[in-house]
Amino acid sequence: MIRHTVAFRLKHPAGSESEATFLADGQRVLTAIPGVRNFEALEQISAKNSFRHGFSMEFDGQAEYESYNNHPDHVAFVRDRWIPEIDEFLEIDYVAYLPG
Amino acid sequence: MIRHTVAFRLKHPAGSESEATFLADGQRVLTAIPGVRNFEALEQISAKNSFRHGFSMEFDGQAEYESYNNHPDHVAFVRDRWIPEIDEFLEIDYVAYLPG
C-alpha cells in the first residue's frame, strides 16, 4: 500500500467560498478516479509549516498510483485547478517501514 | 482526532544498522507514551522531497497531543536521539477538513 499525501496552501483567503469550492471539487474529482482508496480532505494545523490543507489517499501499489497520475481527470484537475489556485505544496508518499 | 506526522532524513546511511536501531527505538519509546494511537513507522518514497522516513500517530485531541509533547520520555527522545541523529525534518499535523 502506498499512501500519497500532498500538503498545500491555496491562493484563496482562509475560510473563503473559493477555498471550500476547491476542496469539495478536489474530493469529488479525485475520489472518482479508479484506484483511489481512503481519500481524506484535511486541515493542516501545525504552526511549524505554512501549509493549510492536505489531501491523503491510498493506492494498492505502484501500478494504481501511476494509473491515477496519468488519468485524464487527474491531469485536467492539475492543469485547470491545482496550478492556478495553489500557492505552495509538498508531496510526501509513504509505505510501511519494514525492518531488515 | 489530530494526526501528527513528521517526515525526516537520518544522518545514518540508508539501510544501516544505526538507521534500523533509530526507527525501532523511536517506535518502542513513542508508542509507550500515553495518548499515542495508530503509530506508524514509514518509509518515504517520493522523489519530490528529500525525506526518507516518517512517523505518524494520532491523538484524541489537543490535550493528549500536549501531554505527549511534554512527556519526559518524549523530551528525552528528542534530546538524546532526534537532535543528534536527524539531518532534516518537517512536522505536518492534520485534522479532518469540515466544510462550512
Tab-separated table of C-alpha atoms in Angstrom:
chain	number	residue	atom	x	y	z
A	1	MET	CA	0.000	0.000	0.000
A	2	ILE	CA	1.204	3.476	-0.924
A	3	ARG	CA	-0.139	6.492	0.953
A	4	HIS	CA	0.109	9.557	-1.285
A	5	THR	CA	-0.199	12.866	0.573
A	6	VAL	CA	0.068	16.454	-0.515
A	7	ALA	CA	0.164	19.393	1.875
A	8	PHE	CA	-0.753	22.707	0.261
A	9	ARG	CA	-1.625	26.357	0.651
A	10	LEU	CA	-4.311	27.810	-1.599
A	11	LYS	CA	-4.165	31.327	-3.010
A	12	HIS	CA	-7.731	31.837	-1.754
A	13	PRO	CA	-8.387	33.601	1.561
A	14	ALA	CA	-8.851	31.311	4.571
A	15	GLY	CA	-12.487	30.415	5.036
A	16	SER	CA	-13.474	31.770	1.608
A	17	GLU	CA	-16.069	30.226	-0.672
A	18	SER	CA	-13.397	29.657	-3.331
A	19	GLU	CA	-11.362	27.680	-0.790
A	20	ALA	CA	-14.349	25.489	0.087
A	21	THR	CA	-15.153	25.007	-3.600
A	22	PHE	CA	-11.614	23.893	-4.404
A	23	LEU	CA	-11.578	21.372	-1.562
A	24	ALA	CA	-15.022	19.991	-2.460
A	25	ASP	CA	-14.165	19.761	-6.158
A	26	GLY	CA	-10.850	18.088	-5.389
A	27	GLN	CA	-12.521	15.487	-3.240
A	28	ARG	CA	-15.255	14.853	-5.822
A	29	VAL	CA	-12.954	14.618	-8.842
A	30	LEU	CA	-10.089	12.668	-7.256
A	31	THR	CA	-12.171	10.110	-5.364
A	32	ALA	CA	-13.889	9.181	-8.653
A	33	ILE	CA	-10.583	8.095	-10.215
A	34	PRO	CA	-10.141	4.304	-10.134
A	35	GLY	CA	-7.669	3.007	-7.562
A	36	VAL	CA	-8.078	5.874	-5.070
A	37	ARG	CA	-8.787	4.487	-1.590
A	38	ASN	CA	-9.304	6.149	1.794
A	39	PHE	CA	-9.280	9.696	0.423
A	40	GLU	CA	-9.164	12.389	3.094
A	41	ALA	CA	-9.509	16.172	2.807
A	42	LEU	CA	-7.519	17.608	5.706
A	43	GLU	CA	-6.794	20.826	7.524
A	44	GLN	CA	-3.143	21.385	8.448
A	45	ILE	CA	-2.848	22.787	11.992
A	46	SER	CA	0.855	22.821	12.885
A	47	ALA	CA	2.424	26.277	13.194
A	48	LYS	CA	5.763	24.730	12.155
A	49	ASN	CA	4.965	24.864	8.433
A	50	SER	CA	2.987	27.188	6.152
A	51	PHE	CA	0.588	24.663	4.582
A	52	ARG	CA	-3.097	24.969	5.431
A	53	HIS	CA	-4.664	21.862	3.905
A	54	GLY	CA	-3.856	18.386	2.726
A	55	PHE	CA	-5.188	15.541	0.661
A	56	SER	CA	-4.332	11.963	1.569
A	57	MET	CA	-5.194	8.862	-0.429
A	58	GLU	CA	-4.011	5.284	-0.668
A	59	PHE	CA	-3.228	3.007	-3.608
A	60	ASP	CA	-2.809	-0.750	-3.589
A	61	GLY	CA	0.515	-0.392	-5.414
A	62	GLN	CA	2.668	1.477	-7.900
A	63	ALA	CA	0.549	0.491	-10.913
A	64	GLU	CA	-2.604	2.006	-9.383
A	65	TYR	CA	-0.659	5.134	-8.376
A	66	GLU	CA	0.686	5.634	-11.905
A	67	SER	CA	-2.703	4.968	-13.434
A	68	TYR	CA	-4.133	7.716	-11.176
A	69	ASN	CA	-1.335	10.121	-12.085
A	70	ASN	CA	-1.949	9.601	-15.801
A	71	HIS	CA	-5.748	9.566	-15.606
A	72	PRO	CA	-7.241	12.368	-17.755
A	73	ASP	CA	-9.379	13.620	-14.847
A	74	HIS	CA	-6.275	13.966	-12.666
A	75	VAL	CA	-4.291	15.622	-15.448
A	76	ALA	CA	-7.161	18.069	-16.056
A	77	PHE	CA	-7.561	18.816	-12.350
A	78	VAL	CA	-3.847	19.619	-12.016
A	79	ARG	CA	-3.895	21.812	-15.128
A	80	ASP	CA	-7.184	23.638	-14.568
A	81	ARG	CA	-7.428	23.895	-10.778
A	82	TRP	CA	-4.222	22.920	-8.967
A	83	ILE	CA	-1.738	25.079	-10.860
A	84	PRO	CA	-3.953	28.212	-10.981
A	85	GLU	CA	-5.224	28.007	-7.395
A	86	ILE	CA	-2.319	26.634	-5.339
A	87	ASP	CA	0.413	28.820	-3.882
A	88	GLU	CA	2.749	26.145	-2.486
A	89	PHE	CA	2.630	22.407	-1.962
A	90	LEU	CA	4.676	19.381	-0.939
A	91	GLU	CA	4.059	15.781	-1.913
A	92	ILE	CA	5.046	13.119	0.612
A	93	ASP	CA	4.455	9.439	-0.159
A	94	TYR	CA	4.696	6.701	2.428
A	95	VAL	CA	4.851	2.960	2.564
A	96	ALA	CA	5.135	0.898	5.736
A	97	TYR	CA	8.710	0.686	7.020
A	98	LEU	CA	9.773	-2.930	7.151
A	99	PRO	CA	12.887	-3.517	9.272
A	100	GLY	CA	15.731	-5.580	7.898
B	1	MET	CA	-8.653	13.495	16.187
B	2	ILE	CA	-5.266	15.019	15.414
B	3	ARG	CA	-2.850	13.154	13.141
B	4	HIS	CA	0.713	14.215	13.972
B	5	THR	CA	3.257	13.348	11.286
B	6	VAL	CA	6.937	14.028	10.913
B	7	ALA	CA	8.912	13.349	7.747
B	8	PHE	CA	12.656	13.096	8.316
B	9	ARG	CA	16.064	12.200	6.982
B	10	LEU	CA	18.532	10.486	9.306
B	11	LYS	CA	22.242	11.177	9.286
B	12	HIS	CA	22.809	7.404	9.143
B	13	PRO	CA	23.490	5.670	5.834
B	14	ALA	CA	20.447	4.164	4.114
B	15	GLY	CA	19.941	0.569	5.198
B	16	SER	CA	22.451	0.848	8.048
B	17	GLU	CA	22.087	-0.798	11.425
B	18	SER	CA	22.045	2.618	13.119
B	19	GLU	CA	19.099	3.601	10.909
B	20	ALA	CA	17.171	0.461	11.857
B	21	THR	CA	18.010	0.988	15.533
B	22	PHE	CA	16.744	4.568	15.482
B	23	LEU	CA	13.469	3.566	13.855
B	24	ALA	CA	12.932	0.632	16.229
B	25	ASP	CA	13.780	2.711	19.296
B	26	GLY	CA	11.511	5.544	18.131
B	27	GLN	CA	8.617	3.155	17.681
B	28	ARG	CA	9.226	1.491	21.053
B	29	VAL	CA	9.657	4.704	23.060
B	30	LEU	CA	6.928	6.797	21.428
B	31	THR	CA	4.211	4.149	21.312
B	32	ALA	CA	4.634	3.657	25.073
B	33	ILE	CA	3.656	7.285	25.779
B	34	PRO	CA	0.013	7.604	26.878
B	35	GLY	CA	-2.357	9.010	24.275
B	36	VAL	CA	-0.417	7.812	21.214
B	37	ARG	CA	-2.731	5.911	18.854
B	38	ASN	CA	-2.185	4.261	15.457
B	39	PHE	CA	1.578	4.832	15.429
B	40	GLU	CA	3.233	4.057	12.103
B	41	ALA	CA	6.919	3.905	11.143
B	42	LEU	CA	7.063	4.775	7.452
B	43	GLU	CA	9.397	4.880	4.510
B	44	GLN	CA	9.130	7.981	2.321
B	45	ILE	CA	9.281	7.048	-1.376
B	46	SER	CA	8.516	10.213	-3.370
B	47	ALA	CA	11.435	11.647	-5.350
B	48	LYS	CA	9.863	15.103	-4.959
B	49	ASN	CA	11.298	15.643	-1.457
B	50	SER	CA	14.467	14.620	0.366
B	51	PHE	CA	12.944	12.878	3.386
B	52	ARG	CA	13.446	9.144	3.718
B	53	HIS	CA	11.234	8.156	6.636
B	54	GLY	CA	8.249	9.269	8.640
B	55	PHE	CA	6.416	8.689	11.880
B	56	SER	CA	2.661	9.111	12.041
B	57	MET	CA	0.500	8.948	15.167
B	58	GLU	CA	-2.922	10.076	16.240
B	59	PHE	CA	-4.225	11.795	19.367
B	60	ASP	CA	-7.810	12.120	20.514
B	61	GLY	CA	-7.344	15.861	20.941
B	62	GLN	CA	-5.087	18.780	21.783
B	63	ALA	CA	-4.764	17.830	25.467
B	64	GLU	CA	-3.410	14.367	24.594
B	65	TYR	CA	-1.055	15.892	21.999
B	66	GLU	CA	0.365	18.381	24.509
B	67	SER	CA	0.681	15.714	27.162
B	68	TYR	CA	2.736	13.642	24.688
B	69	ASN	CA	4.905	16.625	23.749
B	70	ASN	CA	5.680	17.330	27.395
B	71	HIS	CA	6.097	13.698	28.460
B	72	PRO	CA	9.619	13.101	29.856
B	73	ASP	CA	10.155	10.109	27.554
B	74	HIS	CA	9.358	12.269	24.506
B	75	VAL	CA	11.532	15.125	25.749
B	76	ALA	CA	14.410	12.694	26.359
B	77	PHE	CA	13.985	11.032	22.957
B	78	VAL	CA	14.124	14.420	21.194
B	79	ARG	CA	17.173	15.494	23.194
B	80	ASP	CA	19.170	12.239	23.127
B	81	ARG	CA	18.225	10.698	19.771
B	82	TRP	CA	16.276	13.042	17.485
B	83	ILE	CA	18.583	16.085	17.601
B	84	PRO	CA	21.853	14.103	17.325
B	85	GLU	CA	20.694	11.658	14.647
B	86	ILE	CA	18.350	13.646	12.378
B	87	ASP	CA	19.563	15.730	9.465
B	88	GLU	CA	16.300	17.403	8.425
B	89	PHE	CA	12.630	17.044	9.290
B	90	LEU	CA	9.196	18.548	8.785
B	91	GLU	CA	6.219	18.229	11.096
B	92	ILE	CA	2.772	18.240	9.480
B	93	ASP	CA	-0.345	17.896	11.621
B	94	TYR	CA	-3.774	17.186	10.216
B	95	VAL	CA	-7.353	17.216	11.366
B	96	ALA	CA	-10.324	16.340	9.188
B	97	TYR	CA	-11.421	19.230	6.977
B	98	LEU	CA	-15.007	20.136	7.787
B	99	PRO	CA	-16.653	22.314	5.127
B	100	GLY	CA	-18.539	25.408	6.209
